[in-house]
Coordinates of N, CA and C in Angstrom, one line a residue:
M126 N -20.6 36.7 99.6 CA -21.8 36.2 99.4 C -21.8 34.5 99.1
N127 N -22.2 34.2 99.7 CA -22.4 32.6 99.8 C -22.9 31.9 98.9
T128 N -22.6 31.0 97.8 CA -23.1 30.3 97.1 C -24.0 29.0 97.5
K129 N -24.5 28.4 97.0 CA -25.5 26.9 97.1 C -24.9 26.2 97.5
A130 N -23.5 25.9 96.5 CA -22.2 25.0 96.3 C -21.6 25.4 97.6
M131 N -21.4 26.6 98.2 CA -20.7 26.5 99.3 C -21.4 26.1 100.5
D132 N -22.7 26.2 100.6 CA -23.4 25.7 101.5 C -23.4 24.1 101.7
V133 N -23.4 23.5 100.4 CA -23.1 22.0 100.4 C -21.7 21.6 101.0
E134 N -20.7 22.7 101.0 CA -19.3 22.1 101.3 C -19.3 22.2 102.5
Q135 N -20.2 23.7 103.2 CA -20.2 23.5 104.5 C -20.6 22.8 105.4
A136 N -21.8 22.0 104.6 CA -22.9 21.0 105.3 C -21.5 19.7 105.5
Y137 N -21.0 19.5 104.2 CA -20.1 18.3 104.7 C -19.0 18.7 105.7
D138 N -18.5 19.5 105.8 CA -17.4 20.1 106.6 C -17.7 20.3 107.9
A139 N -19.0 20.8 108.5 CA -19.4 21.1 109.6 C -19.4 19.8 110.2
A140 N -19.8 18.6 109.7 CA -20.1 17.3 110.1 C -18.8 16.3 110.3
Y141 N -18.0 17.0 109.8 CA -16.7 15.9 109.6 C -15.7 15.5 110.8
D142 N -15.8 16.2 111.8 CA -15.3 16.0 113.0 C -15.9 15.2 114.0
N143 N -17.5 15.4 113.6 CA -18.4 14.5 114.6 C -18.6 12.8 114.2
I144 N -18.8 12.8 112.9 CA -19.0 11.2 111.8 C -18.5 10.6 110.9
S145 N -18.7 10.1 110.4 CA -17.8 9.2 109.2 C -18.2 10.2 108.1
S146 N -17.0 9.5 107.2 CA -17.2 9.9 105.9 C -18.0 9.8 105.5
E147 N -19.2 8.7 105.7 CA -20.1 8.1 104.9 C -21.3 9.5 105.3
G148 N -21.4 9.4 106.7 CA -22.2 10.7 107.5 C -22.0 12.2 106.8
C149 N -20.4 12.3 106.3 CA -20.7 13.8 105.3 C -21.1 13.5 104.3
Y150 N -21.0 12.6 103.4 CA -21.0 12.2 102.1 C -22.9 12.5 102.4
S151 N -23.7 11.6 103.2 CA -25.1 11.5 103.2 C -25.7 13.2 103.4
R152 N -24.9 13.7 104.5 CA -25.6 15.3 104.6 C -25.4 16.5 103.5
A153 N -24.1 16.0 103.0 CA -23.8 17.1 101.5 C -24.8 16.8 100.8
V154 N -25.3 15.5 100.3 CA -26.0 15.3 99.0 C -27.2 15.6 99.7
A155 N -28.0 15.2 100.9 CA -28.9 16.3 101.4 C -29.2 17.0 101.5
A156 N -28.2 18.4 101.6 CA -28.1 19.7 101.4 C -28.4 20.1 99.9
A157 N -27.6 19.4 99.2 CA -27.8 19.7 97.6 C -29.1 19.7 97.4
W158 N -29.8 18.6 97.6 CA -31.3 18.2 97.0 C -32.0 19.2 97.6
K159 N -31.9 19.7 99.2 CA -32.8 20.8 100.1 C -32.3 22.0 99.2
L160 N -31.3 22.5 98.5 CA -31.3 23.4 98.2 C -31.4 23.8 96.7
G161 N -32.3 22.6 96.4 CA -32.7 22.5 94.9 C -31.5 22.2 93.9
G162 N -30.8 21.6 93.9 CA -29.7 21.0 93.3 C -30.2 20.2 92.0
V163 N -29.9 20.3 91.1 CA -30.2 19.5 89.7 C -28.7 18.5 89.7
E164 N -28.9 17.3 89.9 CA -27.9 16.4 89.7 C -28.0 16.0 88.2
V165 N -26.6 16.5 87.9 CA -26.0 16.5 86.5 C -25.4 15.5 85.9
Y166 N -24.7 14.9 87.0 CA -24.0 13.6 87.1 C -23.4 12.6 88.1
N167 N -23.6 11.2 88.0 CA -23.7 10.3 88.8 C -22.8 9.2 88.3
S168 N -21.9 8.6 89.4 CA -20.8 7.8 88.5 C -21.4 6.8 88.8
N169 N -22.4 6.4 89.3 CA -23.2 5.1 89.1 C -24.0 4.9 87.5
D170 N -24.1 6.0 87.0 CA -25.0 6.1 86.3 C -23.8 6.5 84.7
D171 N -22.8 6.6 84.9 CA -21.9 6.3 83.4 C -21.4 5.8 82.9
G172 N -22.2 4.1 82.8 CA -22.0 3.2 82.4 C -20.5 2.3 81.9
N173 N -19.6 3.1 82.9 CA -18.1 3.0 82.4 C -17.8 1.8 84.0
N174 N -18.5 1.6 84.7 CA -18.2 1.0 86.4 C -19.0 0.0 85.9
S175 N -17.9 -1.4 86.6 CA -18.5 -2.7 86.4 C -19.4 -2.7 88.0
T176 N -18.8 -2.0 88.8 CA -19.6 -2.0 90.2 C -20.3 -0.8 90.4
Y177 N -21.6 -1.1 91.5 CA -21.7 0.0 91.7 C -21.3 0.3 93.2
S178 N -21.3 1.9 93.3 CA -20.7 2.8 94.8 C -21.9 2.8 95.3
F179 N -21.9 2.6 96.9 CA -23.1 3.2 97.8 C -22.4 4.9 97.8
A180 N -21.6 5.2 97.5 CA -21.3 6.8 97.5 C -20.8 7.1 96.4
P181 N -21.6 7.0 95.2 CA -21.0 7.7 93.9 C -20.4 9.1 93.7
T182 N -19.8 9.4 93.1 CA -19.2 11.0 92.6 C -20.3 11.4 92.1
R183 N -21.2 12.6 92.5 CA -22.1 13.3 92.3 C -21.8 14.8 92.0
T184 N -22.7 15.3 90.9 CA -22.3 16.5 90.4 C -23.5 17.3 90.3
F185 N -23.9 18.6 90.8 CA -25.1 18.9 91.2 C -24.7 20.7 90.4
E186 N -25.9 21.2 90.0 CA -25.9 22.8 89.8 C -26.9 23.5 90.4
F187 N -26.7 24.4 90.7 CA -27.8 25.4 91.1 C -28.1 26.7 90.4
D188 N -29.5 27.1 90.8 CA -30.1 28.3 90.3 C -29.1 29.3 90.1
D189 N -28.0 29.3 91.2 CA -27.6 30.7 91.7 C -26.1 30.5 90.7
A190 N -26.1 29.4 90.1 CA -25.0 29.2 88.7 C -23.7 28.7 89.4
S191 N -24.0 28.2 90.4 CA -22.8 27.2 91.4 C -23.2 26.2 91.2
S192 N -21.7 25.3 90.9 CA -21.9 23.8 90.8 C -20.7 23.3 92.0
V193 N -21.3 22.0 92.5 CA -20.7 21.2 93.3 C -20.3 20.0 92.8
Q194 N -19.1 19.3 93.3 CA -19.1 17.7 93.4 C -19.0 17.2 94.6
V195 N -19.7 16.2 94.5 CA -19.9 15.6 96.3 C -19.2 13.9 95.9
T196 N -18.0 13.7 96.8 CA -17.5 12.4 96.7 C -17.5 12.2 98.4
Y197 N -16.9 10.8 98.3 CA -16.9 10.3 99.2 C -15.9 11.2 100.4
G198 N -14.8 11.7 99.7 CA -13.8 12.0 100.6 C -13.7 13.7 100.8
G199 N -14.7 14.1 100.2 CA -15.1 15.7 100.2 C -15.8 16.1 99.2
V200 N -16.1 17.8 99.5 CA -17.2 18.5 98.7 C -15.9 19.3 98.1
F201 N -16.1 19.3 96.4 CA -15.6 20.1 96.0 C -16.2 20.9 94.7
I202 N -15.9 22.5 95.2 CA -16.5 23.4 94.8 C -15.8 23.9 93.3
I203 N -17.2 23.5 92.0 CA -16.9 23.5 90.8 C -16.5 25.3 90.0
L204 N -15.3 25.7 89.9 CA -15.3 26.8 89.5 C -15.9 27.1 87.7
P205 N -16.4 28.3 87.4 CA -17.2 28.8 86.3 C -16.0 28.7 85.2
N206 N -16.2 28.2 84.4 CA -15.1 28.9 83.1 C -15.1 30.2 82.9
E207 N -13.9 30.6 82.9 CA -13.6 32.0 82.8 C -13.2 32.3 81.2
P208 N -13.9 33.3 80.7 CA -13.5 33.3 79.2 C -12.0 34.4 79.3
Y209 N -11.3 33.9 78.5 CA -9.8 34.7 78.8 C -9.7 36.1 78.0

């Protein structure tokens, strides 16, 4: 079963061979919004940066309990914490 986080990762990867990293990043962020993702982290908003990034690290959570981190260099699915 594909999660919404996986769909965002696929949006980045599908464009990887044809466009720049900036374009891949933009497609992944657009896919996250389109899939109803809620942005829970944006590195431009963390208060620790003295500079503003055109491609900040962003974390999205989805209603299917999946999460994804979108960076300029790639998309990373965040695995849920498993109880021991």
